[in-house]
Coordinates of C-alpha atoms and ligand atoms in Angstrom, one line a residue:
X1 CA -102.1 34.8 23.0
X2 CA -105.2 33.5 25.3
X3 CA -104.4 30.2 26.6
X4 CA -106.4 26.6 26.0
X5 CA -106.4 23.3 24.6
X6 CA -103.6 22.7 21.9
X7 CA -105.3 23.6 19.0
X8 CA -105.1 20.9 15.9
X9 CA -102.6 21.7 12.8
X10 CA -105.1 22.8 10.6
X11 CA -107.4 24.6 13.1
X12 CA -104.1 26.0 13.6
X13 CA -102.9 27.7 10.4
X14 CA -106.6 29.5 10.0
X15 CA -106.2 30.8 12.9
X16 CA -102.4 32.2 12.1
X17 CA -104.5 33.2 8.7
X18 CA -107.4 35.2 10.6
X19 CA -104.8 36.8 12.9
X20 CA -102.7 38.2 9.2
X21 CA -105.7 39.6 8.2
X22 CA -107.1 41.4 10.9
X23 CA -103.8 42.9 11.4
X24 CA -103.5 44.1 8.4
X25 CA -105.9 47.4 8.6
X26 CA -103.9 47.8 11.9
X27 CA -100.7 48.2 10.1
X28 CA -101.2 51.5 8.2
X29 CA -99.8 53.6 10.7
X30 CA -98.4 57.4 9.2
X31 CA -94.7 57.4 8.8
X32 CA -92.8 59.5 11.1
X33 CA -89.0 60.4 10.9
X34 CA -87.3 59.0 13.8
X35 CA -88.2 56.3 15.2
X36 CA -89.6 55.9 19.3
X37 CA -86.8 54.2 21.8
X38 CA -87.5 51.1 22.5
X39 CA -88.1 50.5 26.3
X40 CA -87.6 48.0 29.0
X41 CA -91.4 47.8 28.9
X42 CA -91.9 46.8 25.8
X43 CA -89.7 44.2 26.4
X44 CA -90.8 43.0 29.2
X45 CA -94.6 43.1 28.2
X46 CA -93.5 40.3 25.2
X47 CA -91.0 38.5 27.7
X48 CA -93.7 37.6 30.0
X49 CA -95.8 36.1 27.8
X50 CA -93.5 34.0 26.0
X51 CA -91.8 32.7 29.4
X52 CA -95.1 32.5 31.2
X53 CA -95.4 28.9 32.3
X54 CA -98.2 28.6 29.5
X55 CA -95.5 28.3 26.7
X56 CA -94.0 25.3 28.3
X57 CA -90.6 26.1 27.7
X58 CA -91.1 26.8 24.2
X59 CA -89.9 23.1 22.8
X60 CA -90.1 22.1 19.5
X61 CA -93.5 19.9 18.5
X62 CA -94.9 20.8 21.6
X63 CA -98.0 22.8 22.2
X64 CA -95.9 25.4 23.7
X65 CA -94.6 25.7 19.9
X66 CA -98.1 26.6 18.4
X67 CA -98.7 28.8 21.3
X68 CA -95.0 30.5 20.5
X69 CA -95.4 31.0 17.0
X70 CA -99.5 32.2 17.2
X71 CA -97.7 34.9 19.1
X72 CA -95.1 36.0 16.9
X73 CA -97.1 35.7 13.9
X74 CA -99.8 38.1 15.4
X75 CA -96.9 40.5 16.5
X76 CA -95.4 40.5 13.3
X77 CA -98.5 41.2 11.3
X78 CA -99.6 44.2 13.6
X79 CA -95.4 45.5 12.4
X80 CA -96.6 45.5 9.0
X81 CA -94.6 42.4 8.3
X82 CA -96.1 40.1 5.6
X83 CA -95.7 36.3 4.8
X84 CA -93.1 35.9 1.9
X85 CA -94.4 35.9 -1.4
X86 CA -95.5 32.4 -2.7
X87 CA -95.0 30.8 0.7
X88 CA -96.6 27.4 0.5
X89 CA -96.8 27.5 4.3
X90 CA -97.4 31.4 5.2
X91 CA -95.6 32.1 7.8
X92 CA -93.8 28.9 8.4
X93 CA -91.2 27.2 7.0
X94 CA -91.4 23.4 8.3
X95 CA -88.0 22.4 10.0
X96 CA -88.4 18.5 9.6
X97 CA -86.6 16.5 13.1
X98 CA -85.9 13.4 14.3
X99 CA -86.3 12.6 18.1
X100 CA -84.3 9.1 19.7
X101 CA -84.6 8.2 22.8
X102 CA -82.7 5.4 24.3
X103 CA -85.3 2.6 26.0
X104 CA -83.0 -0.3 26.5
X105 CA -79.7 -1.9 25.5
X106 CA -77.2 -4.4 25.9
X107 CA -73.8 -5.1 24.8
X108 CA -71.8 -8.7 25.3
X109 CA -68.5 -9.5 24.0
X110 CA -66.8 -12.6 23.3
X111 CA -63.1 -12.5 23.6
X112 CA -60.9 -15.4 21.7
X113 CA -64.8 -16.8 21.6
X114 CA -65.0 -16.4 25.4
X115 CA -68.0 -14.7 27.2
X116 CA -66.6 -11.4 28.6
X117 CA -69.0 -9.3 31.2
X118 CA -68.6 -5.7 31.1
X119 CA -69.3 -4.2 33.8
X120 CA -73.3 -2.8 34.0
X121 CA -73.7 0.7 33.2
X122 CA -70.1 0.7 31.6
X123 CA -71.6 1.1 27.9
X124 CA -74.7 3.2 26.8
X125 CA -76.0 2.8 23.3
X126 CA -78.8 4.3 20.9
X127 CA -80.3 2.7 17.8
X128 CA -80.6 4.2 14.7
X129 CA -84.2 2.6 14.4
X130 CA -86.9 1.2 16.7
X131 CA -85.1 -1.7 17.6
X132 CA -81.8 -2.9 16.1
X133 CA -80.2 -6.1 17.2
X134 CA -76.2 -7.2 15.2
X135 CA -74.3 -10.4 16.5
X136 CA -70.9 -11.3 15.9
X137 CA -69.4 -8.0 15.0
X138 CA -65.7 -8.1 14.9
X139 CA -64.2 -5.3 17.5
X140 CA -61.6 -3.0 15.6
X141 CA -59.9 -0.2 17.6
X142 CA -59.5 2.7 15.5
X143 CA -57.8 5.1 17.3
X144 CA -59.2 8.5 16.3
X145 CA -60.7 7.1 13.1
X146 CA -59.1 9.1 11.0
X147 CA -55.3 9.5 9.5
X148 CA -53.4 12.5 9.5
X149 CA -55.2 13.7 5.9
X150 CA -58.9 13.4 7.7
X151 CA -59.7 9.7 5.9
X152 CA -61.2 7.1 7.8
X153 CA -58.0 5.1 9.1
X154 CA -59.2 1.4 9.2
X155 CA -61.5 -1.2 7.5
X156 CA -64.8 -1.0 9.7
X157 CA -67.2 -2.6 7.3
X158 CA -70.0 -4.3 9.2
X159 CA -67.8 -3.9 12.3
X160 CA -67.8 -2.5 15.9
X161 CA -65.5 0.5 15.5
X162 CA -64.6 1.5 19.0
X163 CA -63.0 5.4 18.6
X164 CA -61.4 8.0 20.8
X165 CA -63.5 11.2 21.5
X166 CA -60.9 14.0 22.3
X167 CA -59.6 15.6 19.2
X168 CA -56.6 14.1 17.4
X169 CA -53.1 15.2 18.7
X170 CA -52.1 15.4 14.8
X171 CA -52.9 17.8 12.2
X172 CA -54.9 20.7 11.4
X173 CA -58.6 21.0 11.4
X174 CA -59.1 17.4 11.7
X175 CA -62.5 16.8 12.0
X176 CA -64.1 16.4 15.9
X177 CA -66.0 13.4 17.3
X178 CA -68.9 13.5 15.8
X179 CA -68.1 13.7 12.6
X180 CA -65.5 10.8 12.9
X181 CA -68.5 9.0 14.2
X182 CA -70.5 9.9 10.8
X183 CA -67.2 9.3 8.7
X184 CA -66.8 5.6 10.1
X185 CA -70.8 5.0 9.9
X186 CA -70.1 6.0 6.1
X187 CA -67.2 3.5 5.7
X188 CA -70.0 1.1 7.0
X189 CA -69.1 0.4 10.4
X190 CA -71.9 -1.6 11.5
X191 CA -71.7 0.1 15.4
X192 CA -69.4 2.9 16.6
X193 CA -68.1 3.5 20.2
X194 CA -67.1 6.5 21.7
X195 CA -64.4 5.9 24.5
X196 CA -65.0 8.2 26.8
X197 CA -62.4 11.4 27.6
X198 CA -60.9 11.8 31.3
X199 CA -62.6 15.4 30.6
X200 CA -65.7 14.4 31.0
X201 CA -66.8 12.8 33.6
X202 CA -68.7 9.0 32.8
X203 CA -71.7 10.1 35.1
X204 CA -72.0 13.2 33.8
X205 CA -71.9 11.7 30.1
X206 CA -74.0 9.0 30.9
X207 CA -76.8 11.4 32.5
X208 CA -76.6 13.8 29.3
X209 CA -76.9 10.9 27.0
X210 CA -80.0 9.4 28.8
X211 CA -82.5 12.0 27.8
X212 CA -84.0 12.8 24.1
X213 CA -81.1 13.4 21.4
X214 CA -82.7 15.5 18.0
X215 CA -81.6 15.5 15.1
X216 CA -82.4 16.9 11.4
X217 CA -84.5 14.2 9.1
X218 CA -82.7 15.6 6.4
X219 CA -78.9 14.6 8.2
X220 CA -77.0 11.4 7.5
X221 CA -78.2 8.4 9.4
X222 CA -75.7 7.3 12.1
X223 CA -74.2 3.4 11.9
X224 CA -77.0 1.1 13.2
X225 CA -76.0 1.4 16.4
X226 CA -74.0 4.2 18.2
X227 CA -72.8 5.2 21.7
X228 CA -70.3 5.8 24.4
X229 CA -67.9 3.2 26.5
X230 CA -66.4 4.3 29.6
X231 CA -62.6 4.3 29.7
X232 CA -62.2 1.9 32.4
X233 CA -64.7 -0.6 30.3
X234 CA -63.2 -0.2 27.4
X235 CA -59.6 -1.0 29.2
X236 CA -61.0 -4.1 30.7
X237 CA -61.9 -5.1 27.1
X238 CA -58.5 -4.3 25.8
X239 CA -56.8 -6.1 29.0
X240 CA -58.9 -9.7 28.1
X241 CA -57.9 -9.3 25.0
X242 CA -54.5 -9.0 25.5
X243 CA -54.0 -5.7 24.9
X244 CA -52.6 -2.7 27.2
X245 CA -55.0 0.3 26.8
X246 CA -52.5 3.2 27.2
X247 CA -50.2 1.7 24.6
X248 CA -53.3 1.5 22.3
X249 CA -53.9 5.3 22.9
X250 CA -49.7 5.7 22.4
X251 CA -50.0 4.2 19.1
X252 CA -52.7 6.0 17.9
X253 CA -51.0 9.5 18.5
X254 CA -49.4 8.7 15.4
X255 CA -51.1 10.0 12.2
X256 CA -50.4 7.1 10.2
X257 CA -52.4 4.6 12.7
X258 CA -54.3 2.3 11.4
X259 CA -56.0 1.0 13.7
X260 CA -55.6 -2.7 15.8
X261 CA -58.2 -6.0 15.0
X262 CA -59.1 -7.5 18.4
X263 CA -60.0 -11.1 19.0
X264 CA -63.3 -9.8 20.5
X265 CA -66.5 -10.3 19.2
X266 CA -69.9 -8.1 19.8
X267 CA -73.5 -8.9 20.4
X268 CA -75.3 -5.2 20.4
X269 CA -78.9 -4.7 20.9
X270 CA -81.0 -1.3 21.5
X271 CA -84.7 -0.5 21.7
X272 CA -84.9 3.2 20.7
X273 CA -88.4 5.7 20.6
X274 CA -87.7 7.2 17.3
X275 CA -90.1 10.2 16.5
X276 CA -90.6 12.1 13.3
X277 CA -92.1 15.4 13.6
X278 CA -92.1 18.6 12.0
X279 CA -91.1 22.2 13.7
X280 CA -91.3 25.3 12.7
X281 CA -89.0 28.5 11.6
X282 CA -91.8 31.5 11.6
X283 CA -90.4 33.9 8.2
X284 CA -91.5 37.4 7.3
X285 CA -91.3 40.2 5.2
X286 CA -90.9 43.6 5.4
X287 CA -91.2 44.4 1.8
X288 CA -89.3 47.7 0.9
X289 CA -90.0 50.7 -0.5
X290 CA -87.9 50.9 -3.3
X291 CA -85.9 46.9 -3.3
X292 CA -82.9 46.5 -5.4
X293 CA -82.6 42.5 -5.2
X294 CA -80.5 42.5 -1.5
X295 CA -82.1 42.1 1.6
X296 CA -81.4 42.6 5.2
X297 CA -81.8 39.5 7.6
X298 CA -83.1 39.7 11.3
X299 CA -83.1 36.7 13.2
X300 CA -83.0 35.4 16.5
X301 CA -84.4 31.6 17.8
X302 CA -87.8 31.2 19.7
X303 CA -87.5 27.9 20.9
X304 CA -85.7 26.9 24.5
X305 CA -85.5 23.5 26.1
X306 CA -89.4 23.0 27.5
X307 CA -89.8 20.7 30.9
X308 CA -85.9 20.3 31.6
X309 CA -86.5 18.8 35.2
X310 CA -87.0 15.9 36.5
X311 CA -90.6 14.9 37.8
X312 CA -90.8 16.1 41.6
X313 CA -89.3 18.9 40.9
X314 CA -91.0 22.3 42.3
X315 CA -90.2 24.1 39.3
X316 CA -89.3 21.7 35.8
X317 CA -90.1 23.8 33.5
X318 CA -86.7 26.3 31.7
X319 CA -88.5 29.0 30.7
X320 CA -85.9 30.8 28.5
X321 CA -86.6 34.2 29.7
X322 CA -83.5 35.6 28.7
X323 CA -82.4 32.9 26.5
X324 CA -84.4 33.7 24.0
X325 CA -87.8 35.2 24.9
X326 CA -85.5 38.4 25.1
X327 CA -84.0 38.2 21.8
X328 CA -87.8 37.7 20.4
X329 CA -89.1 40.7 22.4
X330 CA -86.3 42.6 20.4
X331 CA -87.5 41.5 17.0
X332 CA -91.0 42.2 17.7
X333 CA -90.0 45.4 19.0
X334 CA -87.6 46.1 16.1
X335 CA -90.1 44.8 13.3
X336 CA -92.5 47.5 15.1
X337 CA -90.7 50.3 14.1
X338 CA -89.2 49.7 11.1
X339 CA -92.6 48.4 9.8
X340 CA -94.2 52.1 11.0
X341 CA -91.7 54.2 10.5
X342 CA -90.2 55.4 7.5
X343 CA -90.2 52.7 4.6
X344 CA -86.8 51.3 4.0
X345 CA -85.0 50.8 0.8
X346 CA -84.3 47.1 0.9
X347 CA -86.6 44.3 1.7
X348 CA -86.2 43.1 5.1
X349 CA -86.5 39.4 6.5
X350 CA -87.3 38.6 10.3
X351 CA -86.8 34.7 10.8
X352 CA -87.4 33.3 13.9
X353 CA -85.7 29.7 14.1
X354 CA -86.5 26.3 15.7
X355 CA -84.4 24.0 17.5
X356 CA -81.4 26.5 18.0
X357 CA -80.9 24.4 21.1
X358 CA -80.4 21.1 19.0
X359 CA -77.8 22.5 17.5
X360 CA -78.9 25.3 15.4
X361 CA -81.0 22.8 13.5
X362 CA -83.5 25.3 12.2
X363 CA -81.0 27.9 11.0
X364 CA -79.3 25.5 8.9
X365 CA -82.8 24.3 7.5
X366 CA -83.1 28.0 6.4
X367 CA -79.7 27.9 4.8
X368 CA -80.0 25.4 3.1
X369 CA -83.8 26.4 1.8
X370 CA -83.8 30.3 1.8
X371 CA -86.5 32.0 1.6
X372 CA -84.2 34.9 -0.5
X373 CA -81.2 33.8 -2.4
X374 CA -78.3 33.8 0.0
X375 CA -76.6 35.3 -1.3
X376 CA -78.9 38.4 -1.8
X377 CA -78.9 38.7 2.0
X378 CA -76.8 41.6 2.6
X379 CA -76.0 40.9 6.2
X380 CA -78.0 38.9 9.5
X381 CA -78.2 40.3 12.1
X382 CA -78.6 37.8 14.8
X383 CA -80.6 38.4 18.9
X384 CA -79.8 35.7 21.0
X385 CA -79.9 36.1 24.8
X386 CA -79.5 39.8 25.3
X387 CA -81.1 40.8 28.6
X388 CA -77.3 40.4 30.6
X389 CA -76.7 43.9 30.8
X390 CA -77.3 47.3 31.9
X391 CA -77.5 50.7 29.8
X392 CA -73.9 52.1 29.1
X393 CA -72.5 48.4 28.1
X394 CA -70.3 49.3 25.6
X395 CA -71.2 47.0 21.9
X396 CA -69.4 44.2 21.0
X397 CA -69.7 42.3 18.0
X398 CA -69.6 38.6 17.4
X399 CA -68.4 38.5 13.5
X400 CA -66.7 41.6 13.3
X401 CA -63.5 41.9 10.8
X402 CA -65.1 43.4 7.3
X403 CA -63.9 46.8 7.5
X404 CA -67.0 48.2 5.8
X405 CA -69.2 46.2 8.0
X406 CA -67.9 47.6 11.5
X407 CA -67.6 51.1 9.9
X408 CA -71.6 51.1 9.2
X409 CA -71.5 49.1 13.3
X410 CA -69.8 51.8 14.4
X411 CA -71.3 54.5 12.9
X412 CA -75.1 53.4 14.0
X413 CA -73.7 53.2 17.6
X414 CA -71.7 56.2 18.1
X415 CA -75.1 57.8 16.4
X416 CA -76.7 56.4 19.6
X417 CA -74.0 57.6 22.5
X418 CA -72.8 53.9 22.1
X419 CA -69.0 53.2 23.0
X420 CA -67.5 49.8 21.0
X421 CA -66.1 47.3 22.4
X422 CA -63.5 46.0 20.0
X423 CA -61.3 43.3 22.2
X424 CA -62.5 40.8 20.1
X425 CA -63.0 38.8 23.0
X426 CA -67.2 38.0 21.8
X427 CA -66.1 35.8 19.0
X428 CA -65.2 33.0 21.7
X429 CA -69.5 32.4 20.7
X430 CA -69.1 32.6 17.1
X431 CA -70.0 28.9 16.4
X432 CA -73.0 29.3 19.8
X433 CA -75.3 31.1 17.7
X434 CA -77.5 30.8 14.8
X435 CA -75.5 33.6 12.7
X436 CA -73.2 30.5 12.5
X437 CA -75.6 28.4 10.0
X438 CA -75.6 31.6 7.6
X439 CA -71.6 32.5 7.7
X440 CA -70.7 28.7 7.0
X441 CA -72.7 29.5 3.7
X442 CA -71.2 32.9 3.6
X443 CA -73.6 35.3 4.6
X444 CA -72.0 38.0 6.6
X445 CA -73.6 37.3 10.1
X446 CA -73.0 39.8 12.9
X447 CA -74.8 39.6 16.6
X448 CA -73.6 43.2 18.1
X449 CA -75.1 44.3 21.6
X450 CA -74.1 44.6 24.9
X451 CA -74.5 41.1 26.3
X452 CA -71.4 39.6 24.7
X453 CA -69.2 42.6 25.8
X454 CA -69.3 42.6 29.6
X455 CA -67.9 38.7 30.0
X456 CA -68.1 38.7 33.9
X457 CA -72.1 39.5 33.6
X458 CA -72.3 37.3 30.6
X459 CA -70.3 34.2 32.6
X460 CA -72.5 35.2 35.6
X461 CA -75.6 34.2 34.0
X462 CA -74.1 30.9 32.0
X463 CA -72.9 30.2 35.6
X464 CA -76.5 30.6 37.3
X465 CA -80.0 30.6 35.7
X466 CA -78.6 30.0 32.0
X467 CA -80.6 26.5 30.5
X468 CA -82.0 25.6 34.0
X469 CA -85.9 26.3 35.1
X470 CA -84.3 29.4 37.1
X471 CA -84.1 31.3 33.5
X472 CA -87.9 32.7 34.6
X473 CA -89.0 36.5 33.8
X474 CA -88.7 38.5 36.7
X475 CA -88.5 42.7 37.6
X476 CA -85.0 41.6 38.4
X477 CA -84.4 41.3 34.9
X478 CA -81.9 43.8 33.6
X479 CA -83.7 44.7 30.1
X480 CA -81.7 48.3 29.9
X481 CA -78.9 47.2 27.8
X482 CA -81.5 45.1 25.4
X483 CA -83.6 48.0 25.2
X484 CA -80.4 49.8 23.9
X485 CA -79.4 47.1 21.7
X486 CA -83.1 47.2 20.3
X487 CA -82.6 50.8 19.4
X488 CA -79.4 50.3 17.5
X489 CA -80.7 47.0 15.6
X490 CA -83.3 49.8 14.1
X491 CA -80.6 52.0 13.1
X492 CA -78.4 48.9 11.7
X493 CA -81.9 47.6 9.9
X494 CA -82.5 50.9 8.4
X495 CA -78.5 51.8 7.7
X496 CA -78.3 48.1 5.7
X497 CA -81.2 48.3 4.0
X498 CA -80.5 52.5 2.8
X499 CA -79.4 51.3 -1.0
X500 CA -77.7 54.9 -1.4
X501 CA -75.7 54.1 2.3
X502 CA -75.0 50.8 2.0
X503 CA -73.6 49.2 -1.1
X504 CA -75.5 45.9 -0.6
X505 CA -72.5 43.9 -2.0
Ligands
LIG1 ZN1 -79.7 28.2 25.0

């Protein structure tokens, strides 16, 4: 993709348009039998260019985004891959977010009608809109919010709840933080307060918190106001007020809490740079040559987390060379000889997805809006972050435990001189990566490679160069056990979509 200005939305889409086209004629390649090995070449040639410093980092509703998809579109088409039928937006299915950034706040209590100073950076808070300002709110401490069967534990209409974070101490599957939060912002809570955990540290949270927080348009909408106390704030509340904050914590251990009324009194107030913009999944078909209504789904996210440092910084911009450029190399590559080689069966689907690092907000946009019936998708098959380790890594499989599944896995890899690695240890990622979007809705979702199977590699890069502007493409990459796990995603791609292999249940 040459570089230049940003190009304009519509400017934009002919182009993606003109570059289908011209492809086209370039896709009619002869079919051959087996298919060519991928190499560390052709990964690196596509690596390069999506973490070159022009891509900005790849973020979401950036010009790094058009720049990003422009290139996998063009790759695709050259495949042989095709938009999907009826697309009202070839190419691209629109992944609606909303961006909050915190710009000011303030928070003063009254307790037994008494001005009480916290101390300054003790609370931090975000507004659900522009600017949101509530006086008078009653304080109720809730505990973990919720009762031992997961329903909200106390009356919080148009109140301050003020909640624990860490997970409660009684039953099972109770839901986690944020989802307490969104329970209590149901039940009308007018602001909700996170106390902050020992386990995270308050500057640590504080910094996190300070920078741009995304969200999908199409989630819930928080309480008005939402945000984080620090535990020795939130026990100088409790202490005016008469309260002990350990014995608080104490009483909400028990899962028939509900909850304490405080003589306290809030006056909230946030300023908040809300944005509404639209991103991008890029979708594509490889149509096949003789479809029986199930499909095969490739997928693997483009985007990465754009200038991540501060200004001043010699380098601020993460490049995501291996978190995901590499996984996107693979596609291409994978698309490439599937789309040359011999036609297969099924149709086949390649979706690269937004905002993976928002919290695989683009994955779920796709599940919930499929471009094929869910439940016609045979398997995913999902590429995230797979340039860890070198050729021999035996293949793990994040997902495995369908017998018929990780019989067709292991068949495809012994095919290829490919050991397994069957320790089950991979699934530690299972909710890390997109796959996770599709198996909530029950798709079978595997991610099988070498980069989850070697842990002390895999830790060594989360340790280093993972999500920081050090994640650059180098010759130091090690693309030998990608390349490998390239080859076998063409044999898993044509072994899934082989209607007289593979079932297709
Ligand atoms: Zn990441």
């Amino acid at each position: 993709m040459p570089c230049g200005a940003p190009m304009q939305a519509t400017k934009f889409r002919a182009a993606l348009a003109a570059v289908a086209l011209s492809a086209l004629s370039l896709s009619a390649t002869p079919a051959h039998s087996a298919d060519a090995p991928i190499t560390e070449s052709d990964l690196a040639a596509h690596i390069k260019i999506l973490a070159d410093d022009m891509f900005e980092g790849r973020a979401p509703g950036t010009a790094g985004e058009d720049r990003t998809i422009g290139y996998i579109v063009g790759e695709w088409a050259k495949a042989g891959l095709v938009p999907v039928p009826g697309s009202k937006t070839p190419w691209l299915q629109p992944v609606p977010l909303i961006e909050a950034q915190a710009l000011t706040a303030s928070a003063t209590f009254k307790v037994k009608g008494r001005d009480f100073a916290l101390e300054d950076d003790g609370v931090i808070l975000t507004g659900r809109e522009a600017a949101v300002a509530l006086a008078d709110l009653p304080v109720v401490f809730v505990g973990y919010g919720v009762d031992g069967a997961g329903k909200v534990n106390a009356d919080v209409k148009d109140k301050l709840a003020v909640m624990l974070f860490d997970n409660a101490p009684f039953g099972d599957k109770l839901p986690r933080y944020r989802e307490r939060r969104q329970m209590l912002a149901d039940a009308g809570a007018a602001g909700v307060l996170v106390i902050a955990t020992d386990a995270l540290p308050w500057a640590q949270l504080r910094d996190a918190l300070a920078g741009k927080t995304t969200r999908a348009a199409s989630a819930k909408a928080g309480a008005p106001i939402s945000g984080f106390i620090s535990l020795e704030a939130a026990d100088a509340l409790f202490r005016k007020a008469g309260e002990d904050g350990a014995a608080l914590r104490e009483a909400a251990r028990s899962a028939d809490y509900r909850g304490t009324a405080l003589p306290v009194t809030a006056d909230l107030a946030a300023t908040t740079a809300v944005r509404a913009y639209d991103s991008h999944n890029v979708v594509a078909k490889l149509p096949g040559a003789r479809p029986d209504g199930k499909a095969v789904l490739f997928l693997g996210h483009w985007d990465h987390l754009g200038i991540c440092a501060p200004e001043g910084e010699a380098d601020r911009i993460c490049n995501g060379a291996v978190d995901n450029a590499s996984g996107i190399a693979v596609l291409i590559e994978v698309a490439k000889r599937l789309g040359s080689g011999v036609r297969p069966d099924r149709d086949i689907y390649f979706l690269a997805t937004t905002a993976e690092e928002m919290g695989l907000l683009g994955a779920h946009r796709f599940a919930s809006d499929p471009s094929v019936p869910l439940k016609d998708i045979t398997v995913a098959l999902n590429i995230d972050t797979i340039a860890i380790s070198p050729r021999g890594t035996p293949v793990a499989t994040i997902g495995r435990g369908k017998p018929a599944y990780d019989a067709v896995v292991r068949e495809v890899a012994t095919k290829l001189g490919r050991k397994l690695d069957e320790d089950g240890e991979a699934d530690a990622f299972i909710q890390r990566q997109d796959g996770w979007a599709l198996g909530a809705k029950g798709v079978t979702s595997l991610m099988a490679g070498g980069s989850f199977s070697d842990m002390t590699l895999l830790q060594k890069f989360l340790g280093s160069d993972y999500h920081k502007p050090g994640d650059n493409y180098s010759e130091a990459i090690e693309l030998g056990g990608a390349a490998e796990d390239a080859d076998l995603h063409v044999g898993l791609g044509r072994a899934f979509a082989d209607t007289k292999r593979w079932p297709g249940k």
